[in-house]
Amino acid sequence: MLNPSPLNRRQFVQLGTLAVGATLLPTQARAEATPAVTLPDLPYGFDALEPHIDARTMEIHHDKHHAAYIAGLNATLAKAPELAGQPLDKLLANLPAVADEALRTPLRNHGGGHWNHAFFWQTLAPAAKSGDPSEALAVAIQAAFGSVDAFQKSFGEAATKRFGSGWAWLVVQNGKLKITSTANQDNPLMKGIVADADLGTPLLALDVWEHAYYLHYQNRRPDYIAAWWNVVNWPEVSKRLENPTNPP
Ligand code: MN3
């Protein structure tokens, strides 16, 4: 098995509760033991994106880095049960409403980390299944950037120039496509946190944290970016243009 499914974790918690003694643990303790957010499975195997993104990087990226953001998010939500029921995209779009800085900052970092990675996995696909932009997406790219080549060049520049850790994005902003970039685990949903010019509905994302490429590409971020185009899930990106949703 690639990684433990949420069901297995839930079963484990239930089994643990029964084994320790259902009569000993009050109902509330059982409820608190169930995490609010669980790590989504990758929609493909760790090695599915080889040779462009290597299996070991995918395994560590998903099982360790993404899992750590989930753990941090759950630890934060456990302290703020009034926020735990909100959809994550709504929470991230409304972070300034969280008055307590001790909650707002970890929500930004870990909530953003979970959202960004869940989105990233879905916009990747094995090279043989990566497809092409739909006609509507190709037209929108042409209108905004002149050509697909020009779009890829500009996107690659944004991803290369992002200093330190962060993300490059293709978003819909005021009905038009735009390339933006955010630091750390910030994203284009975060009104009042990132600059207004970087807000929008994400269609495509590229993680340029070193953990996303360093094992295979070391310091060669431009080589990672060039290879990544081979595993962009264009049908998924096209679908998001038609029907923008903000997972997870
Ligand atoms: Mn990452």
Coordinates of C-alpha atoms and ligand atoms in Angstrom, one line a residue:
M1 CA 0.0 0.0 0.0
L2 CA 1.3 3.4 -0.9
N3 CA 0.1 5.1 2.2
P4 CA -2.4 4.5 4.9
S5 CA -5.9 5.5 3.9
P6 CA -8.1 7.7 6.1
L7 CA -10.4 4.8 6.6
N8 CA -7.5 2.8 8.0
R9 CA -6.6 5.6 10.4
R10 CA -10.2 5.9 11.5
Q11 CA -10.5 2.2 12.0
F12 CA -7.2 2.3 14.0
V13 CA -8.6 5.1 16.3
Q14 CA -11.9 3.1 16.7
L15 CA -10.0 -0.1 17.5
G16 CA -7.7 1.8 19.9
T17 CA -10.7 3.2 21.7
L18 CA -12.4 -0.2 22.0
A19 CA -9.2 -1.9 23.0
V20 CA -8.3 0.7 25.6
G21 CA -11.8 0.4 26.9
A22 CA -15.0 2.0 25.5
T23 CA -16.1 2.4 29.1
L24 CA -13.1 4.3 30.1
L25 CA -13.0 7.0 27.5
P26 CA -15.8 9.6 27.5
T27 CA -17.5 10.4 24.2
Q28 CA -15.7 13.7 24.0
A29 CA -12.3 12.1 24.2
R30 CA -13.2 9.8 21.3
A31 CA -14.4 12.8 19.2
E32 CA -11.2 14.7 19.8
A33 CA -9.1 11.7 18.8
T34 CA -10.6 11.9 15.3
P35 CA -8.6 14.4 13.2
A36 CA -10.5 17.0 11.4
V37 CA -8.5 16.7 8.2
T38 CA -6.9 13.6 6.7
L39 CA -4.1 13.2 4.1
P40 CA -5.7 12.6 0.7
D41 CA -4.1 9.7 -1.3
L42 CA -2.2 10.6 -4.4
P43 CA -4.3 9.9 -7.5
Y44 CA -1.4 7.9 -9.0
G45 CA 1.6 5.9 -7.8
F46 CA 4.8 7.6 -6.4
D47 CA 6.6 6.5 -9.6
A48 CA 3.9 7.6 -12.0
L49 CA 5.6 10.9 -12.9
E50 CA 9.0 9.4 -13.6
P51 CA 11.4 10.4 -15.0
H52 CA 10.2 14.0 -14.7
I53 CA 9.5 13.8 -11.0
D54 CA 11.2 10.9 -9.2
A55 CA 9.4 8.4 -7.0
R56 CA 11.4 9.1 -3.9
T57 CA 10.7 12.8 -4.1
M58 CA 7.0 12.1 -4.5
E59 CA 6.9 9.7 -1.6
I60 CA 8.7 12.1 0.8
H61 CA 6.8 15.1 -0.5
H62 CA 3.4 13.5 0.0
D63 CA 4.0 11.2 3.0
K64 CA 6.2 13.5 5.0
H65 CA 5.8 17.2 3.9
H66 CA 2.1 17.1 3.1
A67 CA 1.4 15.0 6.1
A68 CA 3.2 17.5 8.3
Y69 CA 1.0 20.3 7.1
I70 CA -2.1 18.2 7.9
A71 CA -0.7 17.5 11.4
G72 CA -0.1 21.2 11.9
L73 CA -3.5 22.1 10.6
N74 CA -5.2 19.6 12.9
A75 CA -3.3 20.7 15.9
T76 CA -4.4 24.3 15.2
L77 CA -8.1 23.3 14.5
A78 CA -8.1 21.4 17.8
K79 CA -7.6 24.7 19.5
A80 CA -10.3 26.4 17.5
P81 CA -13.3 24.1 17.2
E82 CA -15.4 27.0 15.9
L83 CA -13.2 27.0 12.8
A84 CA -12.9 23.3 12.3
G85 CA -16.3 23.0 10.5
Q86 CA -15.5 25.6 7.9
P87 CA -14.4 24.6 4.4
L88 CA -10.7 25.2 4.1
D89 CA -10.9 27.4 1.0
K90 CA -13.4 29.7 2.9
L91 CA -11.1 29.8 5.9
L92 CA -8.1 30.7 3.8
A93 CA -10.1 33.4 1.9
N94 CA -11.0 35.0 5.2
L95 CA -7.9 34.7 7.4
P96 CA -7.9 38.3 8.6
A97 CA -11.2 37.5 10.4
V98 CA -9.2 35.2 12.6
A99 CA -8.2 37.7 15.3
D100 CA -5.9 35.5 17.3
E101 CA -2.4 35.7 15.6
A102 CA -1.5 32.4 17.4
L103 CA -4.2 30.7 15.3
R104 CA -4.0 32.8 12.1
T105 CA -0.3 32.2 11.4
P106 CA -0.5 28.4 11.7
L107 CA -3.7 28.4 9.7
R108 CA -2.0 30.3 7.0
N109 CA 1.1 28.1 7.0
H110 CA -0.4 24.6 7.6
G111 CA -3.8 25.3 6.0
G112 CA -2.1 26.8 3.0
G113 CA 0.3 23.9 2.9
H114 CA -2.5 21.4 2.9
W115 CA -4.6 23.2 0.3
N116 CA -1.7 23.9 -2.0
H117 CA -0.5 20.3 -2.0
A118 CA -3.9 18.8 -2.4
F119 CA -4.3 21.1 -5.4
F120 CA -0.9 20.4 -6.8
W121 CA -1.3 16.6 -6.8
Q122 CA -4.6 16.9 -8.8
T123 CA -3.0 19.1 -11.5
L124 CA -0.3 16.5 -12.2
A125 CA -0.6 13.3 -14.3
P126 CA 1.7 10.7 -15.8
A127 CA 3.2 12.1 -19.0
A128 CA 1.2 9.6 -21.2
K129 CA -2.0 10.9 -19.7
S130 CA -1.2 14.6 -19.4
G131 CA -3.2 15.6 -22.5
D132 CA -3.5 19.1 -23.9
P133 CA -5.3 22.3 -22.9
S134 CA -9.0 22.3 -24.0
E135 CA -9.9 24.6 -26.9
A136 CA -11.4 27.1 -24.4
L137 CA -8.2 27.1 -22.3
A138 CA -6.0 27.4 -25.4
V139 CA -8.1 30.4 -26.5
A140 CA -7.8 32.0 -23.1
I141 CA -4.1 31.4 -22.9
Q142 CA -3.6 32.9 -26.4
A143 CA -5.8 35.9 -25.4
A144 CA -3.8 36.5 -22.2
F145 CA -0.2 35.7 -23.3
G146 CA -0.2 35.6 -27.1
S147 CA 0.7 31.9 -27.4
V148 CA 1.1 28.7 -25.3
D149 CA 4.9 29.1 -25.8
A150 CA 4.8 32.6 -24.5
F151 CA 2.7 31.5 -21.5
Q152 CA 5.1 28.7 -20.6
K153 CA 8.0 31.1 -20.8
S154 CA 6.4 33.7 -18.5
F155 CA 5.2 31.0 -16.1
G156 CA 8.7 29.5 -16.0
E157 CA 10.2 32.9 -15.3
A158 CA 7.8 33.5 -12.4
A159 CA 8.6 30.1 -10.9
T160 CA 12.3 30.6 -11.4
K161 CA 12.4 34.1 -9.9
R162 CA 10.3 33.2 -6.8
F163 CA 13.1 33.8 -4.2
G164 CA 13.4 31.0 -1.7
S165 CA 10.3 28.8 -1.1
G166 CA 6.9 29.4 -2.7
W167 CA 4.6 28.7 -5.6
A168 CA 3.9 29.9 -9.1
W169 CA 0.2 30.0 -10.2
L170 CA -2.0 30.4 -13.2
V171 CA -5.2 32.0 -12.0
V172 CA -8.4 33.5 -13.3
Q173 CA -8.5 37.1 -12.1
N174 CA -11.4 39.4 -13.1
G175 CA -12.3 37.0 -15.9
K176 CA -8.8 36.8 -17.4
L177 CA -5.9 34.5 -17.0
K178 CA -2.9 35.7 -15.0
I179 CA 0.4 34.3 -13.8
T180 CA 1.1 35.1 -10.1
S181 CA 3.6 33.8 -7.5
T182 CA 3.3 33.5 -3.7
A183 CA 5.9 33.0 -0.9
N184 CA 6.0 30.0 1.5
Q185 CA 2.5 28.3 1.6
D186 CA 0.5 31.4 0.7
N187 CA -1.9 31.1 -2.2
P188 CA -4.2 33.2 -4.4
L189 CA -7.2 32.6 -2.2
M190 CA -5.7 34.5 0.7
K191 CA -7.5 37.9 0.6
G192 CA -5.9 40.4 3.0
I193 CA -2.8 38.3 3.2
V194 CA -1.2 38.3 -0.3
A195 CA -1.2 41.3 -2.5
D196 CA -4.5 42.0 -4.3
A197 CA -2.5 41.6 -7.6
D198 CA -1.8 38.0 -6.7
L199 CA -5.4 36.9 -5.9
G200 CA -7.6 34.8 -8.2
T201 CA -9.0 31.4 -8.7
P202 CA -6.2 28.9 -9.2
L203 CA -6.1 26.7 -12.3
L204 CA -2.5 25.5 -12.2
A205 CA 0.2 25.5 -9.5
L206 CA 3.9 24.7 -9.3
D207 CA 5.6 24.0 -6.0
V208 CA 9.1 25.5 -6.1
W209 CA 10.1 24.6 -2.6
E210 CA 13.4 22.8 -2.7
H211 CA 11.7 19.7 -1.2
A212 CA 9.8 19.4 -4.4
Y213 CA 12.9 18.8 -6.6
Y214 CA 16.2 18.8 -4.7
L215 CA 16.8 15.1 -4.5
H216 CA 16.8 14.7 -8.3
Y217 CA 17.6 18.2 -9.6
Q218 CA 19.6 19.6 -6.7
N219 CA 20.0 23.4 -7.4
R220 CA 18.7 23.2 -11.0
R221 CA 15.2 24.6 -10.4
P222 CA 14.9 25.6 -14.1
D223 CA 15.4 21.9 -15.2
Y224 CA 12.7 20.8 -12.7
I225 CA 10.3 23.4 -14.1
A226 CA 11.1 22.4 -17.7
A227 CA 10.5 18.7 -16.9
W228 CA 7.3 19.5 -14.9
W229 CA 5.5 20.7 -18.1
N230 CA 5.5 17.0 -19.2
V231 CA 3.3 16.0 -16.3
V232 CA 0.8 18.8 -16.1
N233 CA -2.7 17.4 -16.1
W234 CA -4.2 19.5 -18.8
P235 CA -7.7 18.0 -18.7
E236 CA -7.9 18.8 -15.0
V237 CA -6.6 22.4 -15.6
S238 CA -9.1 22.8 -18.4
K239 CA -12.0 21.5 -16.3
R240 CA -11.1 24.1 -13.6
L241 CA -11.5 26.9 -16.2
E242 CA -15.0 25.7 -17.0
N243 CA -16.0 25.0 -13.4
P244 CA -13.7 26.7 -10.9
T245 CA -13.6 24.9 -7.6
N246 CA -11.4 25.3 -4.7
P247 CA -10.4 22.0 -3.2
P248 CA -9.8 20.2 -1.0
Ligands
MN3_1 MN 5.7 21.0 -1.3

